[in-house]
Amino acid sequence: MRLRVSGQQTGNDYDLDLVMGGDVADSGLPHGGLMNDFVEAVCARDTDRTAQARTVIVETLGEAAMVDAAAMIAAFNAYPRMADATGIPLEDGKAIATLKMRQELDLETINNAAP
Amino acid sequence: MAQAFDAAPVFIRADLRAALNRAHEHQSETGDWLDGLQRLAVMAEARHAWNCEFCQACKDALSPYTVSGAHDHLGALPASWVDVIHRVVTDPGRLSARWYAQAKTDGMVEDEIIEVISIAVQAVVVDCFTAGIGMETPLPLPANSGQPQKQPLRQHRTDAKTGPGWAATIAPEDAGDDFIDFYDNESHFYIRRSLTLVPGETRRLWDLLNNLYMEDPRLYELEGMVRHISRAQMEFLAARASALLGCYY
């Protein structure tokens, strides 16, 4: 949701399908391909691919950008686990605000953590 | 004394480096419900989970709960603890109320479950970060002093109630004077509330998370925060990492 909000604030229109499939080529997100390679490699625990993606990000965006990206990936390996382990639902306000987005991404068909 | 993240191969901004060092050091210290040795054992087991063939079989199965077998474990913790740790680490998108209830049936106190979840999560977080920046992974566990440790107080919070998910949490409206500040600045998102049954532990976890991400995610843009990727890039990484875990919270 915040990716969409950020785009609205900056006047960008991001194709949110990129989040589900990682196909960032025409998404409009600057350096989306680099970001996607990095997050996929770290989450897959693929050391070689991570090193490769890290090098490209450092060369393209700088070391500080790579550190900030690694921090984001780390943080978002926490929040989902915390939500899923405790059964935290989406707040009502967020559910309303994201209804259209969830329909676009077909998230309603995913049977996630059924009790 | 030099701390673990002072030896990082890249420059880490000071606030983040300090938070990572605090989180790392705390793992060997007495927690709210676990002592330091137990906390280190949980962290080691969380790292070991990735090598568990039973977890891999569960991950590959249509339903993880139809697979029979036993976890490959390090032998330091009860089976119920191992199951909580391994599933949180390797297949979080398919955790269920039934799984949580089973941990209690198998002898875990709910407060222990929450502290174990928090430690397992921190193991994953730290290892993701170190792998990302090219630092030794896994980072060696902090040394236990070998001295007799303080015993955890193991005080159950009577202001906690089950909800909004299947775990007991402290709602902002129920929080006592010693905890109400945790919800300052209207930060009463459900995710912030998720592990509040164990307040000391949840404060320490959020100290780390706030520095990895940001303290107030309601900000539309970075608004003065120093980050070297854009807010849109940050949120893409957030959403993509969540999607890869099968979480659509």
PDB file of C-alpha atoms in Angstrom, chain B:
ATOM      1  CA  MET B   1      35.084  -2.710  23.652  1.00  0.00           C
ATOM      2  CA  ALA B   2      34.478  -3.357  19.975  1.00  0.00           C
ATOM      3  CA  GLN B   3      31.075  -4.806  19.231  1.00  0.00           C
ATOM      4  CA  ALA B   4      30.044  -7.198  16.477  1.00  0.00           C
ATOM      5  CA  PHE B   5      28.820  -4.657  13.944  1.00  0.00           C
ATOM      6  CA  ASP B   6      31.803  -2.363  14.456  1.00  0.00           C
ATOM      7  CA  ALA B   7      33.641  -4.904  12.302  1.00  0.00           C
ATOM      8  CA  ALA B   8      31.213  -4.653   9.371  1.00  0.00           C
ATOM      9  CA  PRO B   9      32.917  -4.507   5.964  1.00  0.00           C
ATOM     10  CA  VAL B  10      30.885  -1.435   5.014  1.00  0.00           C
ATOM     11  CA  PHE B  11      29.915   1.791   6.752  1.00  0.00           C
ATOM     12  CA  ILE B  12      26.673   1.420   8.695  1.00  0.00           C
ATOM     13  CA  ARG B  13      25.060   4.649   9.871  1.00  0.00           C
ATOM     14  CA  ALA B  14      25.611   5.150  13.595  1.00  0.00           C
ATOM     15  CA  ASP B  15      22.024   4.714  14.816  1.00  0.00           C
ATOM     16  CA  LEU B  16      21.564   1.478  12.911  1.00  0.00           C
ATOM     17  CA  ARG B  17      24.948   0.096  13.945  1.00  0.00           C
ATOM     18  CA  ALA B  18      24.209   0.824  17.591  1.00  0.00           C
ATOM     19  CA  ALA B  19      20.801  -0.842  17.382  1.00  0.00           C
ATOM     20  CA  LEU B  20      22.287  -3.928  15.723  1.00  0.00           C
ATOM     21  CA  ASN B  21      24.958  -4.132  18.411  1.00  0.00           C
ATOM     22  CA  ARG B  22      22.374  -3.778  21.190  1.00  0.00           C
ATOM     23  CA  ALA B  23      20.237  -6.536  19.680  1.00  0.00           C
ATOM     24  CA  HIS B  24      23.234  -8.804  19.216  1.00  0.00           C
ATOM     25  CA  GLU B  25      24.520  -8.333  22.759  1.00  0.00           C
ATOM     26  CA  HIS B  26      21.116  -8.852  24.290  1.00  0.00           C
ATOM     27  CA  GLN B  27      20.782 -12.345  22.915  1.00  0.00           C
ATOM     28  CA  SER B  28      23.014 -13.775  25.643  1.00  0.00           C
ATOM     29  CA  GLU B  29      21.378 -11.772  28.433  1.00  0.00           C
ATOM     30  CA  THR B  30      18.455 -12.729  30.610  1.00  0.00           C
ATOM     31  CA  GLY B  31      15.149 -12.041  28.923  1.00  0.00           C
ATOM     32  CA  ASP B  32      11.624 -11.660  30.269  1.00  0.00           C
ATOM     33  CA  TRP B  33      10.900 -15.419  30.275  1.00  0.00           C
ATOM     34  CA  LEU B  34      14.104 -17.079  29.046  1.00  0.00           C
ATOM     35  CA  ASP B  35      17.586 -16.995  30.518  1.00  0.00           C
ATOM     36  CA  GLY B  36      20.622 -16.131  28.436  1.00  0.00           C
ATOM     37  CA  LEU B  37      21.578 -19.713  27.658  1.00  0.00           C
ATOM     38  CA  GLN B  38      18.060 -20.503  26.482  1.00  0.00           C
ATOM     39  CA  ARG B  39      18.059 -17.385  24.303  1.00  0.00           C
ATOM     40  CA  LEU B  40      21.342 -18.393  22.700  1.00  0.00           C
ATOM     41  CA  ALA B  41      19.992 -21.898  22.148  1.00  0.00           C
ATOM     42  CA  VAL B  42      16.886 -20.483  20.434  1.00  0.00           C
ATOM     43  CA  MET B  43      19.021 -18.321  18.190  1.00  0.00           C
ATOM     44  CA  ALA B  44      21.261 -21.253  17.273  1.00  0.00           C
ATOM     45  CA  GLU B  45      18.219 -23.422  16.567  1.00  0.00           C
ATOM     46  CA  ALA B  46      16.715 -20.710  14.371  1.00  0.00           C
ATOM     47  CA  ARG B  47      19.859 -20.734  12.248  1.00  0.00           C
ATOM     48  CA  HIS B  48      19.905 -24.516  12.170  1.00  0.00           C
ATOM     49  CA  ALA B  49      16.299 -24.656  10.931  1.00  0.00           C
ATOM     50  CA  TRP B  50      17.363 -23.880   7.386  1.00  0.00           C
ATOM     51  CA  ASN B  51      19.166 -27.249   7.283  1.00  0.00           C
ATOM     52  CA  CYS B  52      16.186 -29.265   8.548  1.00  0.00           C
ATOM     53  CA  GLU B  53      15.008 -31.829   5.984  1.00  0.00           C
ATOM     54  CA  PHE B  54      11.618 -32.133   7.674  1.00  0.00           C
ATOM     55  CA  CYS B  55      11.108 -28.379   7.310  1.00  0.00           C
ATOM     56  CA  GLN B  56      12.043 -28.633   3.649  1.00  0.00           C
ATOM     57  CA  ALA B  57       9.513 -31.437   3.160  1.00  0.00           C
ATOM     58  CA  CYS B  58       6.851 -29.319   4.895  1.00  0.00           C
ATOM     59  CA  LYS B  59       7.731 -26.336   2.752  1.00  0.00           C
ATOM     60  CA  ASP B  60       7.381 -28.430  -0.406  1.00  0.00           C
ATOM     61  CA  ALA B  61       4.060 -29.961   0.652  1.00  0.00           C
ATOM     62  CA  LEU B  62       0.677 -28.552  -0.294  1.00  0.00           C
ATOM     63  CA  SER B  63      -0.146 -28.466   3.411  1.00  0.00           C
ATOM     64  CA  PRO B  64       2.743 -28.402   5.884  1.00  0.00           C
ATOM     65  CA  TYR B  65       0.639 -30.123   8.512  1.00  0.00           C
ATOM     66  CA  THR B  66       0.111 -33.291   6.478  1.00  0.00           C
ATOM     67  CA  VAL B  67       3.813 -34.182   6.537  1.00  0.00           C
ATOM     68  CA  SER B  68       4.941 -36.669   9.147  1.00  0.00           C
ATOM     69  CA  GLY B  69       8.437 -36.758  10.555  1.00  0.00           C
ATOM     70  CA  ALA B  70      10.601 -34.939  13.041  1.00  0.00           C
ATOM     71  CA  HIS B  71      12.719 -31.834  12.943  1.00  0.00           C
ATOM     72  CA  ASP B  72      16.468 -32.151  12.657  1.00  0.00           C
ATOM     73  CA  HIS B  73      17.546 -30.172  15.714  1.00  0.00           C
ATOM     74  CA  LEU B  74      20.539 -29.321  17.870  1.00  0.00           C
ATOM     75  CA  GLY B  75      19.247 -31.156  20.934  1.00  0.00           C
ATOM     76  CA  ALA B  76      19.280 -28.246  23.366  1.00  0.00           C
ATOM     77  CA  LEU B  77      15.571 -27.405  23.437  1.00  0.00           C
ATOM     78  CA  PRO B  78      12.264 -29.268  23.904  1.00  0.00           C
ATOM     79  CA  ALA B  79      10.523 -30.507  20.760  1.00  0.00           C
ATOM     80  CA  SER B  80       7.686 -27.993  21.125  1.00  0.00           C
ATOM     81  CA  TRP B  81      10.164 -25.109  21.135  1.00  0.00           C
ATOM     82  CA  VAL B  82      11.966 -26.527  18.106  1.00  0.00           C
ATOM     83  CA  ASP B  83       8.716 -26.753  16.155  1.00  0.00           C
ATOM     84  CA  VAL B  84       7.837 -23.129  16.913  1.00  0.00           C
ATOM     85  CA  ILE B  85      11.302 -21.929  15.929  1.00  0.00           C
ATOM     86  CA  HIS B  86      11.606 -23.959  12.738  1.00  0.00           C
ATOM     87  CA  ARG B  87       8.185 -23.075  11.352  1.00  0.00           C
ATOM     88  CA  VAL B  88       8.566 -19.359  12.124  1.00  0.00           C
ATOM     89  CA  VAL B  89      11.896 -19.359  10.312  1.00  0.00           C
ATOM     90  CA  THR B  90      11.208 -21.592   7.316  1.00  0.00           C
ATOM     91  CA  ASP B  91       7.485 -21.413   6.513  1.00  0.00           C
ATOM     92  CA  PRO B  92       5.902 -18.430   8.269  1.00  0.00           C
ATOM     93  CA  GLY B  93       3.255 -17.823   5.632  1.00  0.00           C
ATOM     94  CA  ARG B  94       1.403 -20.969   6.647  1.00  0.00           C
ATOM     95  CA  LEU B  95       1.388 -20.675  10.425  1.00  0.00           C
ATOM     96  CA  SER B  96      -2.025 -21.154  11.964  1.00  0.00           C
ATOM     97  CA  ALA B  97      -4.040 -20.807  15.146  1.00  0.00           C
ATOM     98  CA  ARG B  98      -3.963 -24.586  15.415  1.00  0.00           C
ATOM     99  CA  TRP B  99      -0.145 -24.567  15.298  1.00  0.00           C
ATOM    100  CA  TYR B 100      -0.055 -21.925  18.045  1.00  0.00           C
ATOM    101  CA  ALA B 101      -2.517 -23.830  20.210  1.00  0.00           C
ATOM    102  CA  GLN B 102      -0.513 -27.023  19.729  1.00  0.00           C
ATOM    103  CA  ALA B 103       2.594 -25.345  21.128  1.00  0.00           C
ATOM    104  CA  LYS B 104       0.637 -24.562  24.289  1.00  0.00           C
ATOM    105  CA  THR B 105      -0.797 -28.075  24.437  1.00  0.00           C
ATOM    106  CA  ASP B 106       2.740 -29.402  24.129  1.00  0.00           C
ATOM    107  CA  GLY B 107       3.771 -27.542  27.260  1.00  0.00           C
ATOM    108  CA  MET B 108       4.933 -24.082  26.238  1.00  0.00           C
ATOM    109  CA  VAL B 109       3.716 -21.144  28.277  1.00  0.00           C
ATOM    110  CA  GLU B 110       2.284 -18.555  25.904  1.00  0.00           C
ATOM    111  CA  ASP B 111       4.743 -15.924  27.128  1.00  0.00           C
ATOM    112  CA  GLU B 112       7.597 -18.310  26.278  1.00  0.00           C
ATOM    113  CA  ILE B 113       6.187 -18.791  22.780  1.00  0.00           C
ATOM    114  CA  ILE B 114       6.239 -15.043  22.209  1.00  0.00           C
ATOM    115  CA  GLU B 115       9.810 -14.597  23.428  1.00  0.00           C
ATOM    116  CA  VAL B 116      10.917 -17.572  21.332  1.00  0.00           C
ATOM    117  CA  ILE B 117       9.212 -16.084  18.255  1.00  0.00           C
ATOM    118  CA  SER B 118      10.955 -12.773  18.873  1.00  0.00           C
ATOM    119  CA  ILE B 119      14.396 -14.360  19.165  1.00  0.00           C
ATOM    120  CA  ALA B 120      13.860 -16.518  16.077  1.00  0.00           C
ATOM    121  CA  VAL B 121      12.742 -13.434  14.155  1.00  0.00           C
ATOM    122  CA  GLN B 122      15.835 -11.527  15.279  1.00  0.00           C
ATOM    123  CA  ALA B 123      18.064 -14.382  14.142  1.00  0.00           C
ATOM    124  CA  VAL B 124      16.543 -14.167  10.672  1.00  0.00           C
ATOM    125  CA  VAL B 125      16.736 -10.368  10.630  1.00  0.00           C
ATOM    126  CA  VAL B 126      20.379 -10.209  11.645  1.00  0.00           C
ATOM    127  CA  ASP B 127      21.356 -12.970   9.226  1.00  0.00           C
ATOM    128  CA  CYS B 128      19.485 -11.296   6.334  1.00  0.00           C
ATOM    129  CA  PHE B 129      21.260  -8.041   7.049  1.00  0.00           C
ATOM    130  CA  THR B 130      24.732  -9.541   7.384  1.00  0.00           C
ATOM    131  CA  ALA B 131      24.218 -11.629   4.244  1.00  0.00           C
ATOM    132  CA  GLY B 132      23.032  -8.539   2.417  1.00  0.00           C
ATOM    133  CA  ILE B 133      26.004  -6.362   3.315  1.00  0.00           C
ATOM    134  CA  GLY B 134      28.545  -9.154   2.831  1.00  0.00           C
ATOM    135  CA  MET B 135      29.420  -9.660   6.489  1.00  0.00           C
ATOM    136  CA  GLU B 136      30.174 -13.041   7.971  1.00  0.00           C
ATOM    137  CA  THR B 137      26.907 -14.981   8.136  1.00  0.00           C
ATOM    138  CA  PRO B 138      25.869 -16.243  10.521  1.00  0.00           C
ATOM    139  CA  LEU B 139      27.443 -13.739  12.833  1.00  0.00           C
ATOM    140  CA  PRO B 140      28.994 -15.620  15.768  1.00  0.00           C
ATOM    141  CA  LEU B 141      26.651 -15.686  18.723  1.00  0.00           C
ATOM    142  CA  PRO B 142      27.574 -13.326  21.544  1.00  0.00           C
ATOM    143  CA  ALA B 143      29.647 -15.035  24.194  1.00  0.00           C
ATOM    144  CA  ASN B 144      27.922 -16.029  27.374  1.00  0.00           C
ATOM    145  CA  SER B 145      30.004 -14.902  30.316  1.00  0.00           C
ATOM    146  CA  GLY B 146      29.759 -18.283  31.996  1.00  0.00           C
ATOM    147  CA  GLN B 147      28.865 -16.493  35.228  1.00  0.00           C
ATOM    148  CA  PRO B 148      25.645 -17.395  37.034  1.00  0.00           C
ATOM    149  CA  GLN B 149      22.873 -15.485  35.334  1.00  0.00           C
ATOM    150  CA  LYS B 150      19.937 -13.597  36.687  1.00  0.00           C
ATOM    151  CA  GLN B 151      16.815 -15.668  36.463  1.00  0.00           C
ATOM    152  CA  PRO B 152      14.092 -14.233  34.234  1.00  0.00           C
ATOM    153  CA  LEU B 153      11.221 -12.727  36.203  1.00  0.00           C
ATOM    154  CA  ARG B 154       8.599 -14.670  34.179  1.00  0.00           C
ATOM    155  CA  GLN B 155       5.827 -12.263  35.148  1.00  0.00           C
ATOM    156  CA  HIS B 156       2.687 -12.766  33.093  1.00  0.00           C
ATOM    157  CA  ARG B 157       0.996  -9.559  32.008  1.00  0.00           C
ATOM    158  CA  THR B 158      -2.514  -9.493  33.341  1.00  0.00           C
ATOM    159  CA  ASP B 159      -3.367  -6.585  31.040  1.00  0.00           C
ATOM    160  CA  ALA B 160      -2.957  -8.844  27.994  1.00  0.00           C
ATOM    161  CA  LYS B 161      -5.944 -10.434  26.251  1.00  0.00           C
ATOM    162  CA  THR B 162      -6.220 -12.696  23.242  1.00  0.00           C
ATOM    163  CA  GLY B 163      -6.519 -10.672  20.050  1.00  0.00           C
ATOM    164  CA  PRO B 164      -6.520  -9.162  17.502  1.00  0.00           C
ATOM    165  CA  GLY B 165      -5.025 -12.433  16.226  1.00  0.00           C
ATOM    166  CA  TRP B 166      -4.669 -15.712  18.086  1.00  0.00           C
ATOM    167  CA  ALA B 167      -1.969 -14.505  20.490  1.00  0.00           C
ATOM    168  CA  ALA B 168      -2.554 -12.526  23.670  1.00  0.00           C
ATOM    169  CA  THR B 169      -1.452  -8.909  23.345  1.00  0.00           C
ATOM    170  CA  ILE B 170      -1.674  -5.712  25.351  1.00  0.00           C
ATOM    171  CA  ALA B 171      -4.136  -3.392  23.647  1.00  0.00           C
ATOM    172  CA  PRO B 172      -3.371   0.338  23.829  1.00  0.00           C
ATOM    173  CA  GLU B 173      -6.513   0.900  25.879  1.00  0.00           C
ATOM    174  CA  ASP B 174      -5.439  -1.765  28.399  1.00  0.00           C
ATOM    175  CA  ALA B 175      -1.776  -0.827  28.705  1.00  0.00           C
ATOM    176  CA  GLY B 176      -0.607   0.115  32.169  1.00  0.00           C
ATOM    177  CA  ASP B 177       1.529   3.118  33.060  1.00  0.00           C
ATOM    178  CA  ASP B 178       4.696   1.131  32.486  1.00  0.00           C
ATOM    179  CA  PHE B 179       3.790   0.335  28.892  1.00  0.00           C
ATOM    180  CA  ILE B 180       1.452   2.981  27.514  1.00  0.00           C
ATOM    181  CA  ASP B 181       4.407   4.909  26.064  1.00  0.00           C
ATOM    182  CA  PHE B 182       4.979   2.008  23.676  1.00  0.00           C
ATOM    183  CA  TYR B 183       1.948   3.270  21.773  1.00  0.00           C
ATOM    184  CA  ASP B 184       3.019   6.923  21.700  1.00  0.00           C
ATOM    185  CA  ASN B 185       2.453   8.892  18.495  1.00  0.00           C
ATOM    186  CA  GLU B 186      -0.612   6.803  17.660  1.00  0.00           C
ATOM    187  CA  SER B 187       1.648   3.857  16.888  1.00  0.00           C
ATOM    188  CA  HIS B 188      -1.030   1.334  17.771  1.00  0.00           C
ATOM    189  CA  PHE B 189      -0.789  -0.677  14.582  1.00  0.00           C
ATOM    190  CA  TYR B 190      -1.673  -4.325  15.030  1.00  0.00           C
ATOM    191  CA  ILE B 191       1.810  -5.373  13.959  1.00  0.00           C
ATOM    192  CA  ARG B 192       3.356  -3.278  16.743  1.00  0.00           C
ATOM    193  CA  ARG B 193       0.975  -4.937  19.160  1.00  0.00           C
ATOM    194  CA  SER B 194       1.752  -8.486  17.981  1.00  0.00           C
ATOM    195  CA  LEU B 195       4.376  -9.510  20.571  1.00  0.00           C
ATOM    196  CA  THR B 196       3.406  -7.204  23.431  1.00  0.00           C
ATOM    197  CA  LEU B 197       2.564 -10.090  25.752  1.00  0.00           C
ATOM    198  CA  VAL B 198       6.286  -9.917  26.600  1.00  0.00           C
ATOM    199  CA  PRO B 199       6.829  -6.160  26.874  1.00  0.00           C
ATOM    200  CA  GLY B 200      10.566  -5.967  27.563  1.00  0.00           C
ATOM    201  CA  GLU B 201      11.360  -8.269  24.686  1.00  0.00           C
ATOM    202  CA  THR B 202       9.019  -6.481  22.301  1.00  0.00           C
ATOM    203  CA  ARG B 203      10.584  -3.110  23.159  1.00  0.00           C
ATOM    204  CA  ARG B 204      14.033  -4.482  22.328  1.00  0.00           C
ATOM    205  CA  LEU B 205      12.822  -5.993  19.059  1.00  0.00           C
ATOM    206  CA  TRP B 206      11.210  -2.723  18.004  1.00  0.00           C
ATOM    207  CA  ASP B 207      14.348  -0.813  18.896  1.00  0.00           C
ATOM    208  CA  LEU B 208      16.037  -2.840  16.168  1.00  0.00           C
ATOM    209  CA  LEU B 209      13.175  -2.694  13.662  1.00  0.00           C
ATOM    210  CA  ASN B 210      12.691   1.062  13.997  1.00  0.00           C
ATOM    211  CA  ASN B 211      16.306   1.573  13.047  1.00  0.00           C
ATOM    212  CA  LEU B 212      16.226  -0.856  10.151  1.00  0.00           C
ATOM    213  CA  TYR B 213      13.057   0.693   8.713  1.00  0.00           C
ATOM    214  CA  MET B 214      11.643   3.811  10.334  1.00  0.00           C
ATOM    215  CA  GLU B 215       9.908   4.723  13.553  1.00  0.00           C
ATOM    216  CA  ASP B 216       6.810   6.204  11.981  1.00  0.00           C
ATOM    217  CA  PRO B 217       5.771   4.482   8.743  1.00  0.00           C
ATOM    218  CA  ARG B 218       2.854   6.894   8.361  1.00  0.00           C
ATOM    219  CA  LEU B 219       5.251   9.405   6.846  1.00  0.00           C
ATOM    220  CA  TYR B 220       4.428   9.829   3.184  1.00  0.00           C
ATOM    221  CA  GLU B 221       8.002  10.409   2.133  1.00  0.00           C
ATOM    222  CA  LEU B 222      11.301  10.410   3.988  1.00  0.00           C
ATOM    223  CA  GLU B 223      10.657  13.900   5.358  1.00  0.00           C
ATOM    224  CA  GLY B 224      14.132  14.603   6.703  1.00  0.00           C
ATOM    225  CA  MET B 225      15.189  11.032   7.397  1.00  0.00           C
ATOM    226  CA  VAL B 226      18.545  10.202   5.880  1.00  0.00           C
ATOM    227  CA  ARG B 227      18.207   7.185   3.626  1.00  0.00           C
ATOM    228  CA  HIS B 228      20.032   6.538   0.378  1.00  0.00           C
ATOM    229  CA  ILE B 229      17.199   4.829  -1.431  1.00  0.00           C
ATOM    230  CA  SER B 230      13.835   6.449  -2.139  1.00  0.00           C
ATOM    231  CA  ARG B 231      10.685   5.803  -0.166  1.00  0.00           C
ATOM    232  CA  ALA B 232       9.241   4.016  -3.191  1.00  0.00           C
ATOM    233  CA  GLN B 233      12.295   1.769  -3.405  1.00  0.00           C
ATOM    234  CA  MET B 234      12.042   1.074   0.331  1.00  0.00           C
ATOM    235  CA  GLU B 235       8.396   0.134   0.029  1.00  0.00           C
ATOM    236  CA  PHE B 236       9.040  -2.029  -3.005  1.00  0.00           C
ATOM    237  CA  LEU B 237      11.660  -3.975  -1.031  1.00  0.00           C
ATOM    238  CA  ALA B 238       9.230  -4.247   1.870  1.00  0.00           C
ATOM    239  CA  ALA B 239       6.362  -5.498  -0.255  1.00  0.00           C
ATOM    240  CA  ARG B 240       8.512  -7.836  -2.319  1.00  0.00           C
ATOM    241  CA  ALA B 241      10.167  -9.411   0.750  1.00  0.00           C
ATOM    242  CA  SER B 242       6.730  -9.920   2.293  1.00  0.00           C
ATOM    243  CA  ALA B 243       5.367 -11.450  -0.902  1.00  0.00           C
ATOM    244  CA  LEU B 244       8.334 -13.818  -1.120  1.00  0.00           C
ATOM    245  CA  LEU B 245       7.458 -14.998   2.387  1.00  0.00           C
ATOM    246  CA  GLY B 246       3.827 -15.493   1.391  1.00  0.00           C
ATOM    247  CA  CYS B 247       2.646 -12.778   3.770  1.00  0.00           C
ATOM    248  CA  TYR B 248       0.023 -10.288   2.660  1.00  0.00           C
ATOM    249  CA  TYR B 249      -0.524  -8.475   5.955  1.00  0.00           C
TER     250      TYR B 249
END
